CSV table of N, CA and C and ligand atoms in Angstrom, one decimal:
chain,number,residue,atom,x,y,z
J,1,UNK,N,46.7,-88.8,52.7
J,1,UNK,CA,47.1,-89.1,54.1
J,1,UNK,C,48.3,-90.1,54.1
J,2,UNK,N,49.0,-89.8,55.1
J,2,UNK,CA,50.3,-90.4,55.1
J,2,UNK,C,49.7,-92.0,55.6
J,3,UNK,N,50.8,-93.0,55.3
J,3,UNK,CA,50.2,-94.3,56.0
J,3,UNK,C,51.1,-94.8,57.5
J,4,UNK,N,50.1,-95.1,58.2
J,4,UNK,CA,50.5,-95.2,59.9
J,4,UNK,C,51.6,-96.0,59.5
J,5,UNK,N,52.6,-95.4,60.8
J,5,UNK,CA,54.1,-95.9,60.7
J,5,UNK,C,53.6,-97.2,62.5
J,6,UNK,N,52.7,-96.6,63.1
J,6,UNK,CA,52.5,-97.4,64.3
J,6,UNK,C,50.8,-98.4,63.9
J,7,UNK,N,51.0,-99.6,64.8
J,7,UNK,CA,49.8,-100.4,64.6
J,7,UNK,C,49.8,-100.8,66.1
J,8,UNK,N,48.6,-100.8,66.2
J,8,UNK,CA,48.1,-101.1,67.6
J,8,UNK,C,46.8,-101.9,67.6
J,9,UNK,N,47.1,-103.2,67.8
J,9,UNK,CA,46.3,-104.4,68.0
J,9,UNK,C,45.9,-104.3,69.2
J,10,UNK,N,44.9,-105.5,69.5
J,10,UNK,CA,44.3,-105.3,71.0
J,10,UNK,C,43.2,-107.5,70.6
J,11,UNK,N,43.5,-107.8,72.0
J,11,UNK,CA,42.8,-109.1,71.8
J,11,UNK,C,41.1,-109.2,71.5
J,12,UNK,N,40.5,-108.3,72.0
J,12,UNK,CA,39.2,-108.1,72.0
J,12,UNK,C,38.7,-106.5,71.5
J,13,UNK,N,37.2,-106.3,71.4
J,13,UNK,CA,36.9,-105.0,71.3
J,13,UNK,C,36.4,-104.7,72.5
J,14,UNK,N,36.3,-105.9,73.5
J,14,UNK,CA,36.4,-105.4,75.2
J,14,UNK,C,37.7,-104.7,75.4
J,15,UNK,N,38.8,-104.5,74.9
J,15,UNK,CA,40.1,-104.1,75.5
J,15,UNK,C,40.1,-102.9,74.9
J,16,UNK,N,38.8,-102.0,74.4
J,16,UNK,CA,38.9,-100.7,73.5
J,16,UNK,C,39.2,-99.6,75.0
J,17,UNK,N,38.2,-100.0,76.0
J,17,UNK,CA,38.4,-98.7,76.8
J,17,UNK,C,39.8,-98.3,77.8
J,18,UNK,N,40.3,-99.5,77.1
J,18,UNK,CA,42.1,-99.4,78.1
J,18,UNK,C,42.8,-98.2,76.4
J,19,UNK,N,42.1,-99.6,75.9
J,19,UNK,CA,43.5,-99.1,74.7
J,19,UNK,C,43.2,-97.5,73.8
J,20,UNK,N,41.8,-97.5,73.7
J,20,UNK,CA,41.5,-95.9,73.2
J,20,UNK,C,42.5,-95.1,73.7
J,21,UNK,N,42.9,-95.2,75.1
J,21,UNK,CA,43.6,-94.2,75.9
J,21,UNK,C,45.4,-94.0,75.0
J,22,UNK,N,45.6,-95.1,74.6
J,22,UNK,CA,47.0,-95.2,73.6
J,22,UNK,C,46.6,-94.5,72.0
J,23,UNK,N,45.2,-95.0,71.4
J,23,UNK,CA,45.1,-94.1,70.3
J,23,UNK,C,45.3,-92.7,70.5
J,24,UNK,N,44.5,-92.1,71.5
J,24,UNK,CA,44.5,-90.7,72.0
J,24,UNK,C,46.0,-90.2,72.1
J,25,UNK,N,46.6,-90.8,72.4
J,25,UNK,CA,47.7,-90.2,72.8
J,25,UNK,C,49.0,-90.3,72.1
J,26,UNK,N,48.3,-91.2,71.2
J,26,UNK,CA,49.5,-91.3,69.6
J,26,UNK,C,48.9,-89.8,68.5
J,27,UNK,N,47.5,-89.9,68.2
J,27,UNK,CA,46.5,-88.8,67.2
J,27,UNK,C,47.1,-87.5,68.6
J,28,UNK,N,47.5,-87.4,69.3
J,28,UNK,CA,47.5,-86.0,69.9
J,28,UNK,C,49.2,-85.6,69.5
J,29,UNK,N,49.9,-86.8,69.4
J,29,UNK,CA,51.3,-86.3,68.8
J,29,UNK,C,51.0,-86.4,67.2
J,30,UNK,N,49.8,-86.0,66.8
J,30,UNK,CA,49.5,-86.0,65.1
J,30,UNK,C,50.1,-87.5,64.6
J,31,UNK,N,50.2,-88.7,65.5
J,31,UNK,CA,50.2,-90.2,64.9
J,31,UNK,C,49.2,-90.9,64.7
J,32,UNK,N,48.7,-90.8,63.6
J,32,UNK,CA,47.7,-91.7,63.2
J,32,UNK,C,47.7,-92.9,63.4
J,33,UNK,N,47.3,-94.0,64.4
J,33,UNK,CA,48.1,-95.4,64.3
J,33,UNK,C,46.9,-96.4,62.9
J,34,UNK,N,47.3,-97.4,63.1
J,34,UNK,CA,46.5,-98.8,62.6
J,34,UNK,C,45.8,-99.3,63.5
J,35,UNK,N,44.6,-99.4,63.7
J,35,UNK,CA,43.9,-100.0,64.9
J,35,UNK,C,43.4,-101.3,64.8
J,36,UNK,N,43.3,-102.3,65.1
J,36,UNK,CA,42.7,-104.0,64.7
J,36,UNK,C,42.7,-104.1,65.5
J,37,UNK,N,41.4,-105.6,65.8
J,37,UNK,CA,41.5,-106.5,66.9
J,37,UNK,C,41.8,-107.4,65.8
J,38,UNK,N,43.0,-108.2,67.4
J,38,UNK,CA,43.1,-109.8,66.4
J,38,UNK,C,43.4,-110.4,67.8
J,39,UNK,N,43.1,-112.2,67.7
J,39,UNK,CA,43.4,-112.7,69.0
J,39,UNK,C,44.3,-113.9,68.5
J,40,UNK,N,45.5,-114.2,69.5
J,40,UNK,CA,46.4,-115.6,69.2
J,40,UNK,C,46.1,-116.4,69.3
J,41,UNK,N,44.9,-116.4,70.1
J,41,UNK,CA,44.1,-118.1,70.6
J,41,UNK,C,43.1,-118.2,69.7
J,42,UNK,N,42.0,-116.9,69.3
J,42,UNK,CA,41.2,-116.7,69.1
J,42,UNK,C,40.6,-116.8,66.9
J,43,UNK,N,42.0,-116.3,66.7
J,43,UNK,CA,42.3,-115.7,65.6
J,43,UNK,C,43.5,-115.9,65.2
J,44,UNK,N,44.6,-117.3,65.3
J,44,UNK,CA,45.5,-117.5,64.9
J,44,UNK,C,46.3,-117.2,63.5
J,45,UNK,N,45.7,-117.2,62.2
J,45,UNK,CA,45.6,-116.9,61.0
J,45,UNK,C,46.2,-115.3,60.6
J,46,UNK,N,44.9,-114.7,61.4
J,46,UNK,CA,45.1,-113.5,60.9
J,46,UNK,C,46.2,-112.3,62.0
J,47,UNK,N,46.7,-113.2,62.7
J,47,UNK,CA,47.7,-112.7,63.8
J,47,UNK,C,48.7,-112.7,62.9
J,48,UNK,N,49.2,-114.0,62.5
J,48,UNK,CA,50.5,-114.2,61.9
J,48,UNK,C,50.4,-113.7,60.3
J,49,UNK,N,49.4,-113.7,59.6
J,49,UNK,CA,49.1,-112.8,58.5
J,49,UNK,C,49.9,-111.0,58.4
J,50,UNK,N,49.1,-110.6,59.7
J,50,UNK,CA,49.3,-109.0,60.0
J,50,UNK,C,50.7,-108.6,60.2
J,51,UNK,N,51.2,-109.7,61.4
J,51,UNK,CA,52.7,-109.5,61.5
J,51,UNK,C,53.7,-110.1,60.4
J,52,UNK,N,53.6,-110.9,59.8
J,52,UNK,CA,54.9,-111.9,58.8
J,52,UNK,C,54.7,-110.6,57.6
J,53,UNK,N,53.2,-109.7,57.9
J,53,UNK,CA,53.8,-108.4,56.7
J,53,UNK,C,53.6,-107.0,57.1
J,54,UNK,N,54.2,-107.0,58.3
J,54,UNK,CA,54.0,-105.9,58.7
J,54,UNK,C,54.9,-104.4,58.5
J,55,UNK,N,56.0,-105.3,58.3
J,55,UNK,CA,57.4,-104.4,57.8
J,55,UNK,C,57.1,-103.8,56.6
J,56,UNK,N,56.6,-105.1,55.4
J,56,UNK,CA,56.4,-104.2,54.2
J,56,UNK,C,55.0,-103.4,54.0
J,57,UNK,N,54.3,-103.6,55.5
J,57,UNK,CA,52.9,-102.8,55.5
J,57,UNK,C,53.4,-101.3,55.8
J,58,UNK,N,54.5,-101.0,56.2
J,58,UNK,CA,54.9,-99.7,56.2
J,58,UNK,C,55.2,-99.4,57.8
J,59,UNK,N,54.7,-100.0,58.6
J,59,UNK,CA,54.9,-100.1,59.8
J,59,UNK,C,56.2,-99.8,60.3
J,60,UNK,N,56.7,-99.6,62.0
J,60,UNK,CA,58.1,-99.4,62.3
J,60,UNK,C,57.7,-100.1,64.1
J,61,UNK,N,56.8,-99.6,64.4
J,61,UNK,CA,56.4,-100.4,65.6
J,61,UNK,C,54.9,-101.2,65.7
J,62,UNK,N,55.2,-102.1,66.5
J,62,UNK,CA,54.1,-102.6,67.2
J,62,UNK,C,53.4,-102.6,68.0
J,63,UNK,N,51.9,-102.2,68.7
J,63,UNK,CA,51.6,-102.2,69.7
J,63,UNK,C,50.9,-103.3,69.9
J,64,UNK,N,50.9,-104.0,71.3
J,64,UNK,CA,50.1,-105.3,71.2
J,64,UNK,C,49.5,-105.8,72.5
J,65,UNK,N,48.4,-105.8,72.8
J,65,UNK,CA,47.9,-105.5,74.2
J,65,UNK,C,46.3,-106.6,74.1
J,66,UNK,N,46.3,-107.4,75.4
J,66,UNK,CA,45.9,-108.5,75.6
J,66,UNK,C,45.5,-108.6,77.4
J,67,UNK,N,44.9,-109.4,77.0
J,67,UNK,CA,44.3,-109.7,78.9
J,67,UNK,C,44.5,-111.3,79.3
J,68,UNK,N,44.3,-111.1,80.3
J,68,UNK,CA,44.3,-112.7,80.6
J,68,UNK,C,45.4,-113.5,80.4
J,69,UNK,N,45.0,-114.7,80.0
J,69,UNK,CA,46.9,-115.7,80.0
J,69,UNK,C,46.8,-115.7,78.5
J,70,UNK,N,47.1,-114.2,78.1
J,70,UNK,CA,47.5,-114.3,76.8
J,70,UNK,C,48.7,-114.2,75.9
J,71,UNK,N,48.7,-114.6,74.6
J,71,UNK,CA,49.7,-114.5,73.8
J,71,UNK,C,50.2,-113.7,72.3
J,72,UNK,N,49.2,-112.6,72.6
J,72,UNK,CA,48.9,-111.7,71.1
J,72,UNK,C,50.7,-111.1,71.2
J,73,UNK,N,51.1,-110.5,72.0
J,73,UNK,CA,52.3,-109.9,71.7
J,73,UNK,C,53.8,-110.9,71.4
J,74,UNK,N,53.7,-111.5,72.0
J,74,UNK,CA,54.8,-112.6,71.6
J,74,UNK,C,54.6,-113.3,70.9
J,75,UNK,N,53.4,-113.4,69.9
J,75,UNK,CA,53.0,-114.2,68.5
J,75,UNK,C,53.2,-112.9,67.6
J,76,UNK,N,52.6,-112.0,67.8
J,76,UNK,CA,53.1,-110.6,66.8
J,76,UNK,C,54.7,-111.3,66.6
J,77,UNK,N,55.4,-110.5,67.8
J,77,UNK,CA,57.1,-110.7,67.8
J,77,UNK,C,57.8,-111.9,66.9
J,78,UNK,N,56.9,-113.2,67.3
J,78,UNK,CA,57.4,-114.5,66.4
J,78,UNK,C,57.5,-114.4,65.1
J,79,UNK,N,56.2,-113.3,64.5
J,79,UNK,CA,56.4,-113.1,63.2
J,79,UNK,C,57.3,-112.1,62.4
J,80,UNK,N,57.6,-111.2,63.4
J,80,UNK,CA,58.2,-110.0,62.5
J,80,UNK,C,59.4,-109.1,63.2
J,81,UNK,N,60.3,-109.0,62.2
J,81,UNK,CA,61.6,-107.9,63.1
J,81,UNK,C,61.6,-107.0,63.9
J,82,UNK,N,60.1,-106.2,63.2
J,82,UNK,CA,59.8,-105.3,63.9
J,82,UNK,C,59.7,-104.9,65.8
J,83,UNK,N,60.5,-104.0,66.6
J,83,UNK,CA,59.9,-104.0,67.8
J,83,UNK,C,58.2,-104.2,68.6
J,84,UNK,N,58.1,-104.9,69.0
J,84,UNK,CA,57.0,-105.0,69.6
J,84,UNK,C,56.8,-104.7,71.0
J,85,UNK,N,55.8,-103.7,71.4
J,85,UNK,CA,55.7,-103.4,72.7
J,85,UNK,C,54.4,-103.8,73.3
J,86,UNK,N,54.2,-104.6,74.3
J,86,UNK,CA,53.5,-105.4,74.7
J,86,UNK,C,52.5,-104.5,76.1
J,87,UNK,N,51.2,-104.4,76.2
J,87,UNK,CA,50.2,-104.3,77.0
J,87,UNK,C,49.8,-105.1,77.9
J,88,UNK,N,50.2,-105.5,78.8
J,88,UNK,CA,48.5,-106.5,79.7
J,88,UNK,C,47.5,-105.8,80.2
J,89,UNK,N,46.7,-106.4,80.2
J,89,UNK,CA,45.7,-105.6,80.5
J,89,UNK,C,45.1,-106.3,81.7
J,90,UNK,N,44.2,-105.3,82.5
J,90,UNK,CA,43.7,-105.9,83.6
J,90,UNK,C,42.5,-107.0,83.7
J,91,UNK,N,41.9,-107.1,84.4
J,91,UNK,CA,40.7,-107.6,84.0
J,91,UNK,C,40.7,-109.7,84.6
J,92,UNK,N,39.7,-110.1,84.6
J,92,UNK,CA,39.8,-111.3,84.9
J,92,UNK,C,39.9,-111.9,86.9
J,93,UNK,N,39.8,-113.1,87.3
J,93,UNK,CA,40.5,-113.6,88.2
J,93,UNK,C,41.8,-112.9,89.0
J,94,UNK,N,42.4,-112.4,88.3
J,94,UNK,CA,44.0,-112.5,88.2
J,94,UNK,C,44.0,-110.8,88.3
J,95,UNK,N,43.6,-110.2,87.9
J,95,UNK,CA,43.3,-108.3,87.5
J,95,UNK,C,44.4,-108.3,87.2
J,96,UNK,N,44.8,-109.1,86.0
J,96,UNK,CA,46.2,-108.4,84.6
J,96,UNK,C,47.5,-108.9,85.6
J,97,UNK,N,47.8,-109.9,86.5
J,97,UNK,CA,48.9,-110.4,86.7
J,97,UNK,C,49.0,-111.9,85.7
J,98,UNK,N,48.0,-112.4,85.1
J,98,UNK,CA,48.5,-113.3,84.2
J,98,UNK,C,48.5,-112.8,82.7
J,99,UNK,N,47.8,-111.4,82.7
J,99,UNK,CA,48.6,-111.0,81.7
J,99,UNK,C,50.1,-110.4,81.4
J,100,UNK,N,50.1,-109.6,82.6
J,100,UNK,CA,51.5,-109.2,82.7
J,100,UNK,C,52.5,-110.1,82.9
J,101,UNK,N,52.5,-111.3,83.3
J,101,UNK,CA,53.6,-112.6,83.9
J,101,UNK,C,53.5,-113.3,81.8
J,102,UNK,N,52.2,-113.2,81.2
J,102,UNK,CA,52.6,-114.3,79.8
J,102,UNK,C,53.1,-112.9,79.0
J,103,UNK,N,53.5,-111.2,79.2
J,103,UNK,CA,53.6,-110.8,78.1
J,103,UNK,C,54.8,-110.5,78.9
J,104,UNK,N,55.9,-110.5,80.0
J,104,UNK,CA,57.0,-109.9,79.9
J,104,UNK,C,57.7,-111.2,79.7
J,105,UNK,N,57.2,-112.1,80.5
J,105,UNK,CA,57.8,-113.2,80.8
J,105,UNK,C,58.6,-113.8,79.0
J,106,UNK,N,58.9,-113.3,77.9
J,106,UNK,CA,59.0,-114.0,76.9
J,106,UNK,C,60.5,-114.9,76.6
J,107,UNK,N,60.8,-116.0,76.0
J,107,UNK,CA,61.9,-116.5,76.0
J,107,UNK,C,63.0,-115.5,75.6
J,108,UNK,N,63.9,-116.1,76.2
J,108,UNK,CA,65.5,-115.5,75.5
J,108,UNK,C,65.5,-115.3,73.9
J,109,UNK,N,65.8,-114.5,73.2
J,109,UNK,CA,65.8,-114.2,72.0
J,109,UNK,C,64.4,-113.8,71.3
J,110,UNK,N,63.5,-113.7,72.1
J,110,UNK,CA,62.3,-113.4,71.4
J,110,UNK,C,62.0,-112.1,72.4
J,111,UNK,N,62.4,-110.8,72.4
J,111,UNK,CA,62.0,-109.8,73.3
J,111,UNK,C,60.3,-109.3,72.7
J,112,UNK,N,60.0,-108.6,74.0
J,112,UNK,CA,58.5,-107.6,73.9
J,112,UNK,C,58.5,-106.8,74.7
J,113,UNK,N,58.6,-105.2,74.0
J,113,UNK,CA,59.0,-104.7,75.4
J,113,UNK,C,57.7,-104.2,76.4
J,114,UNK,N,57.8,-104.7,77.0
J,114,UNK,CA,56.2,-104.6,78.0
J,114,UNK,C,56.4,-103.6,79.0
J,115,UNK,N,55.3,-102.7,79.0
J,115,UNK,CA,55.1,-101.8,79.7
J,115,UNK,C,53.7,-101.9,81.1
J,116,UNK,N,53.6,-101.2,82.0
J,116,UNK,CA,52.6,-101.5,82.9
J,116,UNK,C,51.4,-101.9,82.6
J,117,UNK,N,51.0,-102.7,83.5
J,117,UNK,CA,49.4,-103.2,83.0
J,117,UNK,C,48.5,-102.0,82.9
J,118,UNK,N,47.6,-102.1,82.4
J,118,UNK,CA,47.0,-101.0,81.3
J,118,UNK,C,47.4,-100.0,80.9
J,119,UNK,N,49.0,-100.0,80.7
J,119,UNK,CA,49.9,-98.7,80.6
J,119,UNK,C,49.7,-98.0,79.3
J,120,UNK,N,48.4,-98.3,78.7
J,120,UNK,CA,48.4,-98.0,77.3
J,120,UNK,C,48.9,-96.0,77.1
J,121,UNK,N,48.9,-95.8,77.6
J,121,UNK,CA,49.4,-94.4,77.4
J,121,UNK,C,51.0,-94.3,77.0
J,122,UNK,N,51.3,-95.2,77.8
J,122,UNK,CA,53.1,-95.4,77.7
J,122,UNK,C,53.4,-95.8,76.8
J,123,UNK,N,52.6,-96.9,76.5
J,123,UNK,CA,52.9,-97.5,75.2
J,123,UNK,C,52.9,-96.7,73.8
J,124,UNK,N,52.2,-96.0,74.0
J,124,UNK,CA,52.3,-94.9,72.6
J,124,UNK,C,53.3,-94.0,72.5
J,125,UNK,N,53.0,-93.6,74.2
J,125,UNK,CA,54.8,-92.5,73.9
J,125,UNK,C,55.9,-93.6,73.5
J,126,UNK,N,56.1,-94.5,74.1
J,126,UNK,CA,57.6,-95.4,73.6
J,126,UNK,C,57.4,-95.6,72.4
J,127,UNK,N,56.3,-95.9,71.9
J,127,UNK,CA,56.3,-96.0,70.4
J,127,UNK,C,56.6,-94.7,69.5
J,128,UNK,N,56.3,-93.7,70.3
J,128,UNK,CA,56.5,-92.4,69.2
J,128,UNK,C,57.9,-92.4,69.9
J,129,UNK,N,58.3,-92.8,70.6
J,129,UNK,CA,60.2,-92.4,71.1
J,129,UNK,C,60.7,-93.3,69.9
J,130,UNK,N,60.3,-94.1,69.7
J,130,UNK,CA,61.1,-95.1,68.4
J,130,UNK,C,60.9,-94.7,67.1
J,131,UNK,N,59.9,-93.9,66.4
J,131,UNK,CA,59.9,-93.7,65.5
J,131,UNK,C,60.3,-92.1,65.2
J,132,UNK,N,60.3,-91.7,66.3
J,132,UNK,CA,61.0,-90.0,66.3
J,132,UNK,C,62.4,-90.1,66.3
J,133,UNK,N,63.5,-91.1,66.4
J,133,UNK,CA,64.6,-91.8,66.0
J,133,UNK,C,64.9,-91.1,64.5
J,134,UNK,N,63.6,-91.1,63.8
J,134,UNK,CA,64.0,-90.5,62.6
J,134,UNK,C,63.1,-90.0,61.6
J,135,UNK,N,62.6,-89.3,62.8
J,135,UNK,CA,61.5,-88.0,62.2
J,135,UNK,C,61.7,-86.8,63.1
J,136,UNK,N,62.2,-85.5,63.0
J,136,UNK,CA,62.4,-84.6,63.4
J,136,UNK,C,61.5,-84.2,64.0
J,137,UNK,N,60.3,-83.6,62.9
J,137,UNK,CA,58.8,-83.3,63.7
J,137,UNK,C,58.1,-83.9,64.6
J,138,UNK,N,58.6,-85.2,64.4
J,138,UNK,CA,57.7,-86.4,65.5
J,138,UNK,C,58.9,-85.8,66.7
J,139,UNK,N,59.7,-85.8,66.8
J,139,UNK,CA,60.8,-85.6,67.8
J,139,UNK,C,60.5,-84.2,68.7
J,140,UNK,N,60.2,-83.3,68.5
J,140,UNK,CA,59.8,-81.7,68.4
J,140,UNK,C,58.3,-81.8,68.9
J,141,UNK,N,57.8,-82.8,68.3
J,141,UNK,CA,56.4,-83.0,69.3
J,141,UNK,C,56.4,-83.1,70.7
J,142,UNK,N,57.2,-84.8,70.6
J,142,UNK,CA,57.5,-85.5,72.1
J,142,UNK,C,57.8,-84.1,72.8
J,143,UNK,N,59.2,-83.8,72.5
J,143,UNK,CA,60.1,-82.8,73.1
J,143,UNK,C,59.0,-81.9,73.5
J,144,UNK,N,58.0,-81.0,73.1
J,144,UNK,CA,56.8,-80.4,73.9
J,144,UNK,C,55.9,-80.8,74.4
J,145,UNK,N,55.7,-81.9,74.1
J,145,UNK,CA,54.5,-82.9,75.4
J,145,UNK,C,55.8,-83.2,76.7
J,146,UNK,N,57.1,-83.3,76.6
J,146,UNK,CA,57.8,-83.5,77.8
J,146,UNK,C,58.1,-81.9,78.7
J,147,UNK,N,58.1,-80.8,77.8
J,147,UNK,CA,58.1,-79.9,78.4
J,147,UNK,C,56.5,-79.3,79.1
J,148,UNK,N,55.7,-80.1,78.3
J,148,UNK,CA,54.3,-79.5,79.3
J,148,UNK,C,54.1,-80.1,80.2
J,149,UNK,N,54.5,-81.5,80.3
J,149,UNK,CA,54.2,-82.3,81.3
J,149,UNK,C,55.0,-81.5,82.7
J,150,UNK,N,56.1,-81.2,82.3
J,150,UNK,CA,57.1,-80.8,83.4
J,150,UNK,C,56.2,-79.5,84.1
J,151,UNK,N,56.1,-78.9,82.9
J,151,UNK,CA,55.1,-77.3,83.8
J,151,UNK,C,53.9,-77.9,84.3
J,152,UNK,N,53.6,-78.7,83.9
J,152,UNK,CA,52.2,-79.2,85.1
J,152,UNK,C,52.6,-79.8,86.5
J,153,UNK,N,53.9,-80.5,86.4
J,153,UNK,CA,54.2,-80.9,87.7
J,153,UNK,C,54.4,-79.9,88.2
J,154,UNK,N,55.2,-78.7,87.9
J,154,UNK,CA,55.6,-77.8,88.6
J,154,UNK,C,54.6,-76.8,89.1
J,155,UNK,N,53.4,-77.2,88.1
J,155,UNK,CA,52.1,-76.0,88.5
J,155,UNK,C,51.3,-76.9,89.6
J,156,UNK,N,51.4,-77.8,89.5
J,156,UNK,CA,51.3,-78.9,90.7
J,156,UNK,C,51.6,-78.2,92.1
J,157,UNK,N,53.2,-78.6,91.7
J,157,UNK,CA,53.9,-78.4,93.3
J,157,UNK,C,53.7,-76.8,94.0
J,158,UNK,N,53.2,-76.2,92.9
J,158,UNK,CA,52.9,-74.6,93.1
J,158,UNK,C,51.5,-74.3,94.1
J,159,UNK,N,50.7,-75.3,93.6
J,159,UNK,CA,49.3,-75.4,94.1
J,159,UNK,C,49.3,-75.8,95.5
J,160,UNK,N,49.9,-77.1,95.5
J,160,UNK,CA,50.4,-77.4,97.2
J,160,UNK,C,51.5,-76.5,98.2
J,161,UNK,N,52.4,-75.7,97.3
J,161,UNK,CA,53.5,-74.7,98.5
J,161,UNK,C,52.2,-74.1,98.8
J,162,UNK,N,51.0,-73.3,97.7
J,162,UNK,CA,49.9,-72.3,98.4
J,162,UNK,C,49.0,-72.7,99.5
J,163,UNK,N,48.8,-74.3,99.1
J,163,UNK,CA,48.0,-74.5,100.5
J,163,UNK,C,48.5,-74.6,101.9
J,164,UNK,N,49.7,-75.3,102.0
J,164,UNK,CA,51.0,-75.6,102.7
J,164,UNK,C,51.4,-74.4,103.6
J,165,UNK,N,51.1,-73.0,102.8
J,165,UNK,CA,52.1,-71.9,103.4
J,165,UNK,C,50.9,-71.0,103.5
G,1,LIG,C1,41.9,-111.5,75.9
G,1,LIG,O1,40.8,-112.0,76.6
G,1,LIG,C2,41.4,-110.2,75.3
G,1,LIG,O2,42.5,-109.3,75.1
G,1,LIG,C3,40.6,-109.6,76.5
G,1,LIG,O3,41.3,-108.8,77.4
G,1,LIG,C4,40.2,-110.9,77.2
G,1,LIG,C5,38.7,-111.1,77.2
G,1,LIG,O4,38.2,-111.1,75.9
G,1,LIG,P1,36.6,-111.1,75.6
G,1,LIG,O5,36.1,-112.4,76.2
G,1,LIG,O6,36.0,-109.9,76.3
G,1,LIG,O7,36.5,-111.0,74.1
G,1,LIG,O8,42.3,-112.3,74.9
């Protein structure tokens, strides 16, 4: 078996029922990702461990998804060249506005690219958009999950002209 080109961290194994939705939808474009929990507050060590070797882990993206006023994706980013695309997740006081405010919000020169709170689905496709950059077959996947998605909207709009008319 080939070794995952994507890794998808998560702050807790509470944050499995957002983020399963991102594994599913990386393994359905046949991407196997790397799955871990690790936390920045929680688990400092093994945060900066995973990312300072993540390049030479064989990796090409990052996924990094967290709840609360956290900081898993912009401590990934501090370690490694690699892109990192950042999760909040909902949950808490706040329902994932303090996570989404600590993961977009990141300083100048340190990007994450953050996608909607529990966007975990998105996050997988952006990640297989970055690494189909330079894999053909990964490319030829997307390109038919974007053409079925399209016939379902259109089988969509087809279902409502029948009721409509
Ligand atoms: C965050 O704190 C985690 O990503 C999770 O979303 C949240 C709560 O974690 P648990 O207390 O459930 O472990 O760091």
């Amino acid at each position: 078996m080939s070794k995952p080109r994507i890794a998808v961290v998560f702050g807790s194994d509470s944050d499995w029922p957002v983020m399963e939705k991102c594994v599913q939808q990386l393994r359905a474009l046949d991407e196997a990702p790397h799955v871990e929990v690790m936390s920045a507050h929680r688990g400092p060590d093994r945060v900066r461990e995973f990312a300072t070797s993540a390049e030479k882990d064989g990796y090409s993206v990052i996924i990094a998804a967290a709840g609360l006023s956290n900081a898993l994706a912009g401590a990934v980013a501090a370690h490694t060249a690699l892109p990192v695309i950042g999760v909040p997740l909902s949950g808490g006081s706040l329902n994932g506005m303090d996570a989404l405010l600590s993961t977009v919000q990141m300083p100048p020169g340190m990007p994450v690219a953050t996608v909607g709170i529990d966007a975990a689905k998105n996050a997988a496709l952006l990640a297989v958009q970055i690494v189909a950059r330079h894999d053909q077959e990964l490319a030829a996947r997307f390109a038919s999950f974007r053409s079925e998605q399209s016939a379902a909207v259109a089988k969509r709009n087809e279902k409502l002209q029948d009721k409509l008319h």
